[in-house]
Short mmCIF file of C-alpha atoms in Angstrom, two decimals:
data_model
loop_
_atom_site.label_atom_id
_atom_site.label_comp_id
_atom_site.label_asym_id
_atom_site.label_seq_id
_atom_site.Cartn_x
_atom_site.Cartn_y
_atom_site.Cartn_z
CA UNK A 1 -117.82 71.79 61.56
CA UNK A 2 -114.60 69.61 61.60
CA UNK A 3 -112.90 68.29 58.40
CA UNK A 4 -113.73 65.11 60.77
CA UNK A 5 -116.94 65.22 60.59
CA UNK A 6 -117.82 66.62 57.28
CA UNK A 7 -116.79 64.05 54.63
CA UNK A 8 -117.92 63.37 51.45
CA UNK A 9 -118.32 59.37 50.18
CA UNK A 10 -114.59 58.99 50.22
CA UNK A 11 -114.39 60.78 53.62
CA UNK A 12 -112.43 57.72 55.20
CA UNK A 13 -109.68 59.02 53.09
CA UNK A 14 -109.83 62.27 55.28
CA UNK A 15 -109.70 60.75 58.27
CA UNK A 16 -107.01 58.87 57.82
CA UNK A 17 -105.29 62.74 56.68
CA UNK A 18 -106.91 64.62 59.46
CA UNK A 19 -103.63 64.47 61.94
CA UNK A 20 -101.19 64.60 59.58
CA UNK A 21 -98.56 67.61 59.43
CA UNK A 22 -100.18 69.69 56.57
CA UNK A 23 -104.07 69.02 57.83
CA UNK A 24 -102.69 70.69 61.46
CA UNK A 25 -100.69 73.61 60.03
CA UNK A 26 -103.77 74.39 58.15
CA UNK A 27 -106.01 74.63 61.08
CA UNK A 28 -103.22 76.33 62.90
CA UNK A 29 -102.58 73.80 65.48
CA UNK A 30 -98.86 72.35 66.55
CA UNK A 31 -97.27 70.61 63.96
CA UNK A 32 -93.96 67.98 64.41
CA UNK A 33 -92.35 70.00 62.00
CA UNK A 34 -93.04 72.45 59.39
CA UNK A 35 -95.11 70.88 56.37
CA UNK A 36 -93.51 71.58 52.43
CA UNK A 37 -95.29 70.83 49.34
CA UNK A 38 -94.99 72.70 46.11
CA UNK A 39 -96.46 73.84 43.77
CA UNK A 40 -96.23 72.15 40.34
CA UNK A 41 -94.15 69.57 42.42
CA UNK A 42 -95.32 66.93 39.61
CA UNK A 43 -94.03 68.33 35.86
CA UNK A 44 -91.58 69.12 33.99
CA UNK A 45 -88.54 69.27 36.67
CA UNK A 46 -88.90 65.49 36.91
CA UNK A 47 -87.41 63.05 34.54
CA UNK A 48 -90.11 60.74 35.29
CA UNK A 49 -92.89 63.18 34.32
CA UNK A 50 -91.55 63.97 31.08
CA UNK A 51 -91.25 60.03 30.27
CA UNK A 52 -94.42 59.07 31.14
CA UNK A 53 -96.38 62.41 29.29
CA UNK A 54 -94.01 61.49 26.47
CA UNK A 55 -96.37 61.60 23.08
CA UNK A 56 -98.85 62.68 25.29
CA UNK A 57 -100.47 66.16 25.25
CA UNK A 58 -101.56 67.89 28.08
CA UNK A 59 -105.19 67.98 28.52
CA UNK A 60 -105.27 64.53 27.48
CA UNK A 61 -103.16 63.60 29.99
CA UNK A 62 -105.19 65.46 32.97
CA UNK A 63 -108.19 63.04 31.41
CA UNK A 64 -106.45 60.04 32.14
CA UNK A 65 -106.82 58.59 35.64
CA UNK A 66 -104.09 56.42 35.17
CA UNK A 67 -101.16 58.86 34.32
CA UNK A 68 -102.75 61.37 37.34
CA UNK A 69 -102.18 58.99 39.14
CA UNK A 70 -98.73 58.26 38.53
CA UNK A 71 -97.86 61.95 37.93
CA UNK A 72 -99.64 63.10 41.23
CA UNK A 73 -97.83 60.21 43.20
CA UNK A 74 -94.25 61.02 41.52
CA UNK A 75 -92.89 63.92 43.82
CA UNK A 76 -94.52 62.34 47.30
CA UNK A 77 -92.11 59.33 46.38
CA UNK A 78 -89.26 61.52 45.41
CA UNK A 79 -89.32 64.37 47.89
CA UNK A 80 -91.09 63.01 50.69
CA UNK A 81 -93.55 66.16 50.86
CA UNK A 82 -96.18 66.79 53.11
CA UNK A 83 -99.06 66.70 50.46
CA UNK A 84 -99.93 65.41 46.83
CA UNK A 85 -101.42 68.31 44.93
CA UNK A 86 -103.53 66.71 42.45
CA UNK A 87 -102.32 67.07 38.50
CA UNK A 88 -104.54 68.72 36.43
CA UNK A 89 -104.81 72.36 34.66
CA UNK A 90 -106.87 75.02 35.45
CA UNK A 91 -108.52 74.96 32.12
CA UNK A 92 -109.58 71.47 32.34
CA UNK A 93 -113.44 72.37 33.74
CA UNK A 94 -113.78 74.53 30.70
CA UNK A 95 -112.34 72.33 28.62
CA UNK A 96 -115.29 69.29 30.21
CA UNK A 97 -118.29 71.71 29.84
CA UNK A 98 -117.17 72.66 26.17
CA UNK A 99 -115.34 75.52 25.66
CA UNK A 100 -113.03 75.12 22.56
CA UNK A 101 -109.75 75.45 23.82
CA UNK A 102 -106.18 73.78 23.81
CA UNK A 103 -103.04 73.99 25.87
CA UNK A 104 -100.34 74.91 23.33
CA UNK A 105 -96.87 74.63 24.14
CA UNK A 106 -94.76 77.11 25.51
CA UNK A 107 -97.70 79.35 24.66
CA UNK A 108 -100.29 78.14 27.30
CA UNK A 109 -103.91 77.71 27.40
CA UNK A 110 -105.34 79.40 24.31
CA UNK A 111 -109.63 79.73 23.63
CA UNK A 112 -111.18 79.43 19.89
CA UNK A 113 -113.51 81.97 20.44
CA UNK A 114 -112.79 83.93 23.17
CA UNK A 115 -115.82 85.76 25.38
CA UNK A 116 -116.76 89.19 24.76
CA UNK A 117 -120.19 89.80 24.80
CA UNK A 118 -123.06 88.97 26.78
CA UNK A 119 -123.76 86.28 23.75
CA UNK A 120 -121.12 84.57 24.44
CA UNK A 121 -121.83 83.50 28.23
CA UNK A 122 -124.04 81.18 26.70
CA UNK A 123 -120.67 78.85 26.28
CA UNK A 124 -120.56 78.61 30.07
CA UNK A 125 -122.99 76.21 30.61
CA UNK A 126 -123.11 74.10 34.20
CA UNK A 127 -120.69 71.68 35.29
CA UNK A 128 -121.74 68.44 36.38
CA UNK A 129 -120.05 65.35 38.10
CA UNK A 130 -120.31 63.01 34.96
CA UNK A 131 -118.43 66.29 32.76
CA UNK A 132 -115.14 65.03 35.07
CA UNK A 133 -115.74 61.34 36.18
CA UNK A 134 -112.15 60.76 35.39
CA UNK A 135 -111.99 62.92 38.07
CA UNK A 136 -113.31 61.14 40.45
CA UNK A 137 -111.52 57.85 39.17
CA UNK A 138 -108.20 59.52 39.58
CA UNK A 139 -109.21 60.81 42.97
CA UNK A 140 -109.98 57.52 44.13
CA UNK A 141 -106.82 55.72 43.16
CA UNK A 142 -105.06 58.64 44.66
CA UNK A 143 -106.51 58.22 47.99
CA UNK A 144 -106.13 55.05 48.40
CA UNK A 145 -102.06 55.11 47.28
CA UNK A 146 -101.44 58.28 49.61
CA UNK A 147 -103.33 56.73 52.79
CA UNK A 148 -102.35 59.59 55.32
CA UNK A 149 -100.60 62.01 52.89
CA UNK A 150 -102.74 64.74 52.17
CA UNK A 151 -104.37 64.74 48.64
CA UNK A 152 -104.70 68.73 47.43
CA UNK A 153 -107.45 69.49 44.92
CA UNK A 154 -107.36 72.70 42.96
CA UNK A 155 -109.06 75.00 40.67
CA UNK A 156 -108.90 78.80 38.64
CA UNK A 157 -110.21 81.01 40.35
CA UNK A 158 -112.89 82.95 38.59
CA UNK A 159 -111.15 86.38 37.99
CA UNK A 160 -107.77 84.28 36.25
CA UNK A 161 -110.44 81.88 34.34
CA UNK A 162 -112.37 84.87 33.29
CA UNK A 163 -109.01 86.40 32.13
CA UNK A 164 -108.16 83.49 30.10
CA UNK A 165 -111.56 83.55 28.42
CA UNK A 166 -111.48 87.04 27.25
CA UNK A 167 -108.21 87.58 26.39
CA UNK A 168 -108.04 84.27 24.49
CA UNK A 169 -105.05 82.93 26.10
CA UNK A 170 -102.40 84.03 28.54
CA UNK A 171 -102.29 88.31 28.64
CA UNK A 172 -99.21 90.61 30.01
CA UNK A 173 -101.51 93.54 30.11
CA UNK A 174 -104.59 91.83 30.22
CA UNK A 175 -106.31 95.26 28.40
CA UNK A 176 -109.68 92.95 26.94
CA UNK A 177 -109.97 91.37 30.44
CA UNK A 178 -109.72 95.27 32.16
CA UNK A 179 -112.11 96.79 29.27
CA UNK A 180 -114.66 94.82 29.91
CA UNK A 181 -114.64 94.55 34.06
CA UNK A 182 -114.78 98.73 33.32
CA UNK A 183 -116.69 99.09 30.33
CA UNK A 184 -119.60 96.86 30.91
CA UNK A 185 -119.54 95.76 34.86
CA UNK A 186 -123.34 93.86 34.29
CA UNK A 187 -120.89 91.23 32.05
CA UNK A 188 -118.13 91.15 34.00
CA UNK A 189 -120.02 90.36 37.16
CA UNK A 190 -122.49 87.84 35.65
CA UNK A 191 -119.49 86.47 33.43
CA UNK A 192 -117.40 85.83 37.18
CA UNK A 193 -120.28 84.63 38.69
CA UNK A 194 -120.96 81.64 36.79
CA UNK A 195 -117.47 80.90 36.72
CA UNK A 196 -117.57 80.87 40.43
CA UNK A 197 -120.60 78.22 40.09
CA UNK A 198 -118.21 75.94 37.89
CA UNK A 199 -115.32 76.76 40.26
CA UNK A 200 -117.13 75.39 43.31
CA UNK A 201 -118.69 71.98 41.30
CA UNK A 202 -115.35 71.25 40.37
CA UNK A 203 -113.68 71.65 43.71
CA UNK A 204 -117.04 70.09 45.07
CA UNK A 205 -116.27 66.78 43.39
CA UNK A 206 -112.88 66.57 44.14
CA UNK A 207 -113.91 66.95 48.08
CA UNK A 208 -116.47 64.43 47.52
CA UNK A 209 -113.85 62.00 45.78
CA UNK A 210 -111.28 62.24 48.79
CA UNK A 211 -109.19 65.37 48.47
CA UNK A 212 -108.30 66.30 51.93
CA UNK A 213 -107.94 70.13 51.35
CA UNK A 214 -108.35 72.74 48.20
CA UNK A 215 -105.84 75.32 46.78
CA UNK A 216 -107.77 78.43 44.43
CA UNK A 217 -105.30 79.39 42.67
CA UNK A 218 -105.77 83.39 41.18
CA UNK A 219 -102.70 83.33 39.13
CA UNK A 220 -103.57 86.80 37.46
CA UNK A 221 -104.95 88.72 40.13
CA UNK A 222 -102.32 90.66 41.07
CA UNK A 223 -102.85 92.90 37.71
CA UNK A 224 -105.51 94.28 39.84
CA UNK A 225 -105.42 97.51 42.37
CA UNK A 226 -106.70 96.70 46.06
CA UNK A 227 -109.98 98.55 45.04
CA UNK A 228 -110.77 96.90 41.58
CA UNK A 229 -109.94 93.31 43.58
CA UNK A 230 -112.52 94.11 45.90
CA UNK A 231 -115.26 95.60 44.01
CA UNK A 232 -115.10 93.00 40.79
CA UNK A 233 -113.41 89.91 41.94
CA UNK A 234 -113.52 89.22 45.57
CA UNK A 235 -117.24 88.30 45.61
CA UNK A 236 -117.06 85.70 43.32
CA UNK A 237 -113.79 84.19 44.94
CA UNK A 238 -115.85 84.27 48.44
CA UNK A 239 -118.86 82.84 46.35
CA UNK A 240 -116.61 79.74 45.85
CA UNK A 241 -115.28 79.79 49.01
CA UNK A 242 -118.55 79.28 50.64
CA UNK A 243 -119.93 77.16 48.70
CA UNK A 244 -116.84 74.38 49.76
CA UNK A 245 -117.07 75.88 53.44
CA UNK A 246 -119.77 72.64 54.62
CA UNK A 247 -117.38 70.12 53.77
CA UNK A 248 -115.04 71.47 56.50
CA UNK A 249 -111.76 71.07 54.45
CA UNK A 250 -109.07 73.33 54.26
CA UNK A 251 -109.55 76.18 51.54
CA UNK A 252 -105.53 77.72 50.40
CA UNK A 253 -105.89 81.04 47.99
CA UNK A 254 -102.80 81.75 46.01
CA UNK A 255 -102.19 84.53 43.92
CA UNK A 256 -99.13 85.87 41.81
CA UNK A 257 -97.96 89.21 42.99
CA UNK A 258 -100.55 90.15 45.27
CA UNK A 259 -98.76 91.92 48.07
CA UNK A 260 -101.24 94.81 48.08
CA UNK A 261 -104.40 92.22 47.81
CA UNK A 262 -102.87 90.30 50.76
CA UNK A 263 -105.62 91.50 53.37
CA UNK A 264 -108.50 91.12 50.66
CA UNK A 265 -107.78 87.76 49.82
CA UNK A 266 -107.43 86.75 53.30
CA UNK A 267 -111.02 88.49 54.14
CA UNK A 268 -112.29 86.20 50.79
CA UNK A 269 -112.87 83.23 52.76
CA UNK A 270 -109.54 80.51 52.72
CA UNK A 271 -108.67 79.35 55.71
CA UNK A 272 -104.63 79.25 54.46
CA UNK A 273 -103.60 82.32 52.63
CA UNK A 274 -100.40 81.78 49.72
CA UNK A 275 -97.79 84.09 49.88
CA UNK A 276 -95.51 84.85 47.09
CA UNK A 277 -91.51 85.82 47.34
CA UNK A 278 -92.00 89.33 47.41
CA UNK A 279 -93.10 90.19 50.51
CA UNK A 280 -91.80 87.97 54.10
CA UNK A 281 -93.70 86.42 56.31
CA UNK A 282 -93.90 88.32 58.86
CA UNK A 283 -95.19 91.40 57.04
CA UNK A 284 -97.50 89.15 55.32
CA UNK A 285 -99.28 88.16 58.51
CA UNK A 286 -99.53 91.32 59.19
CA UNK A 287 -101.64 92.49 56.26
CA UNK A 288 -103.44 89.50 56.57
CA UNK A 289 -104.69 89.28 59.53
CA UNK A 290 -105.45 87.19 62.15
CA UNK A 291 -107.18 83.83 61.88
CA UNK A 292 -105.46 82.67 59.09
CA UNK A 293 -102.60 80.21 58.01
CA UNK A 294 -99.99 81.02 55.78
CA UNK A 295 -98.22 79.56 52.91
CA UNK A 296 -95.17 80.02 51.65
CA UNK A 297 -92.68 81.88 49.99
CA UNK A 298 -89.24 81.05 49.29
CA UNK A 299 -88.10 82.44 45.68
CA UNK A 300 -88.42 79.46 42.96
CA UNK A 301 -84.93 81.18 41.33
CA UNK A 302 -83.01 80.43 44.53
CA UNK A 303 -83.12 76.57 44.03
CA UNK A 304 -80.54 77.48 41.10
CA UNK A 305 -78.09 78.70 43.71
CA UNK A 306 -75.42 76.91 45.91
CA UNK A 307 -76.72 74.74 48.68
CA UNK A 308 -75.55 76.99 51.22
CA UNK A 309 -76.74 79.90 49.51
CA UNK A 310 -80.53 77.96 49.41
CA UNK A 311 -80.26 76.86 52.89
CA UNK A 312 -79.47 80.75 54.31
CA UNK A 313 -82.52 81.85 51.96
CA UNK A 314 -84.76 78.92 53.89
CA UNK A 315 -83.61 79.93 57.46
CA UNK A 316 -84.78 83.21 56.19
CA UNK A 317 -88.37 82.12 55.24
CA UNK A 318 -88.17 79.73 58.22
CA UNK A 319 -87.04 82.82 61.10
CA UNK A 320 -90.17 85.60 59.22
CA UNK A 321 -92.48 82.62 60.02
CA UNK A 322 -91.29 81.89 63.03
CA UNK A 323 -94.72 82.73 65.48
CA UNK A 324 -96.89 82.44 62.94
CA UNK A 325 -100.12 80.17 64.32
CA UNK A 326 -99.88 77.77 61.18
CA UNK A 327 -96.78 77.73 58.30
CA UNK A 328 -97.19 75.82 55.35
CA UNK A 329 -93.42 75.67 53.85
CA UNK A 330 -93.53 76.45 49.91
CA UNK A 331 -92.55 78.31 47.20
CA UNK A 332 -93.48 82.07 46.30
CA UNK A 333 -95.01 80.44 42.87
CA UNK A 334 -94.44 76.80 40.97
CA UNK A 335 -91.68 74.92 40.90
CA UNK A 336 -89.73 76.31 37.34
CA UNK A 337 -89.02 73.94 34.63
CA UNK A 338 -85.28 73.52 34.26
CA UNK A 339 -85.18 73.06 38.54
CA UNK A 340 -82.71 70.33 39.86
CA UNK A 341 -85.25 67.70 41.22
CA UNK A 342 -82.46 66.93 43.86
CA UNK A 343 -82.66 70.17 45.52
CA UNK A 344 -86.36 69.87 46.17
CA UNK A 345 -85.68 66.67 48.01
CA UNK A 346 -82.85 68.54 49.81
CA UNK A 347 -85.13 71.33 50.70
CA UNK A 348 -88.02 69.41 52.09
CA UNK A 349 -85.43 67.06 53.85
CA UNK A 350 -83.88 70.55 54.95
CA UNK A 351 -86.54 72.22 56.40
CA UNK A 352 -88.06 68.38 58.33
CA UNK A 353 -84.72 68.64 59.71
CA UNK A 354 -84.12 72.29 61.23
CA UNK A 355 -87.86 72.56 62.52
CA UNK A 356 -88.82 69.43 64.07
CA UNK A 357 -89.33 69.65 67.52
#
């Protein structure tokens, strides 16, 4: 089934996306030139971000359609990317079926009572379409601003929401999260598996809204062996996968330092697989497979060097993907903080230029 013909009520929206640069590297067909987004394109690099989320807090400000809006649109005006990625936090379907948590600054998202026992799955009850109707607001506005730019939806994926959830906020070790996916495997696969059931109602309504393509984004995963990944997480990352796979969008997985899981998370289902800075291209496609697109993977730190010094680093990204069936032109991980917004708009500008054809 084509993204085409499989579109939700807002599926004009995808139309008007379907030929557009990013919608044909994802489905691995010729492109004009190699697509860039980024990711966290809209935050805290941009002047304009801070000033409009000033006084604002976070979650608060992913439940307002208007400042989404704005905050979504802000780099596609800016840097002239490929794609929107729409603003939001992973956290935020927890946060709309209930679970009492807050993003704190410079600490990250951090639970009031964190899960532990089978008792305390009962927080994790269903998400519906009215928990996230600001959603779909913001969605719609989007759409209908971006006309043939490619709106991105995104959500946690299970294992990094789980990890979140257990550990009670962000982990360098992650020992609660790895106790219990050992000590009691009943919990930790039940506990994943209704995450995955969240996971896929909030990516469902962001299809349904207009969102042209998703991103799962498995931000912790690479704490895990090849083995543990593919006994105790992969299922319920495929669970979510599939349950997206009728609407015939494109499905992106990113995780953070996930080399070794490179050829499991390809086999989970996406149709685009994210590649961080640590391993190139061309090796990448290799332990992925064939089949697939790829994303990626220039280092976020090199945007702090000279121009030359970012433009040899590109060529370098550019020649390992040179071949590949589809290339998606990012970074290895999010855009840091303290980044010039001026060399993102070189960048993009940089690589239009060198692979148009």
């Amino acid at each position: 089934m084509s993204a085409n013909d499989s579109r939700g009520p807002e599926g004009r929206q995808n139309a008007a996306t379907y030929d557009s640069p990013f919608m044909k590297a994802c489905r691995r067909e010729a492109v004009p030139h190699t697509p860039v987004w980024f990711m966290r394109q809209a935050g805290r690099s941009l002047p304009e971000y801070r000033k409009v989320r000033e006084g604002t807090a976070m979650l608060e400000s992913c439940m307002r359609p208007d400042l989404v809006t704005e905050i979504t649109l802000q780099p596609v005006r800016r840097h002239n990317v490929d794609a929107a990625i729409y603003f939001s936090d992973i956290v935020v379907p927890l946060k709309a079926i209930g679970i009492d948590l807050d993003i704190k600054p410079g600490v990250g998202p951090v639970v009031e009572k964190p899960i532990r026992s089978r008792a305390d799955l009962a927080q994790l009850r269903d998400l519906t379409p009215d928990d996230v109707r600001y959603v779909t607001e913001a969605i719609g506005m989007l759409t209908g601003e971006l006309g043939a730019t490619p709106l991105i939806g995104f959500a946690g994926a299970p294992f990094t929401l789980a990890s979140y959830l257990v550990e009670g906020g962000p982990s360098r070790n992650h020992e609660h999260t790895k106790a219990l996916m050992y000590g009691d495997p009943q919990l930790w696969a039940d506990l994943l598996d209704r995450l995955s059931e969240i996971t896929a109602a909030f990516l469902k309504v962001q299809i349904e809204a207009g969102a042209s393509a998703v991103q799962l984004f498995d931000s912790w995963v690479g704490a895990l062996s090849p083995a543990d990944y593919r006994r105790s997480v992969m299922p319920a990352s495929t669970k979510v996968f599939d349950a997206v796979a009728s609407y015939g969008v494109p499905r992106i997985h990113f995780g953070v330092g996930t080399g070794e899981l490179l050829g499991a998370m390809g086999e989970a289902g996406a149709d685009v697989v994210g590649v961080d800075w640590r391993v190139p291209l061309d090796e990448a496609v290799r332990r992925v497979g064939p089949g697939k697109a790829l994303q990626g993977n220039l280092d976020p730190a090199v945007l702090f060097s000279t121009r030359e010094a970012v433009e040899a680093k590109t060529d370098e990204v550019l020649a390992a993907a040179d071949g590949l069936e589809g290339h998606i032109f990012n970074l290895g991980h999010g855009v840091l903080p303290t980044t010039d917004p001026e060399a993102l708009t070189r960048l993009v500008d940089y690589v239009h230029t060198r692979t148009a054809g």
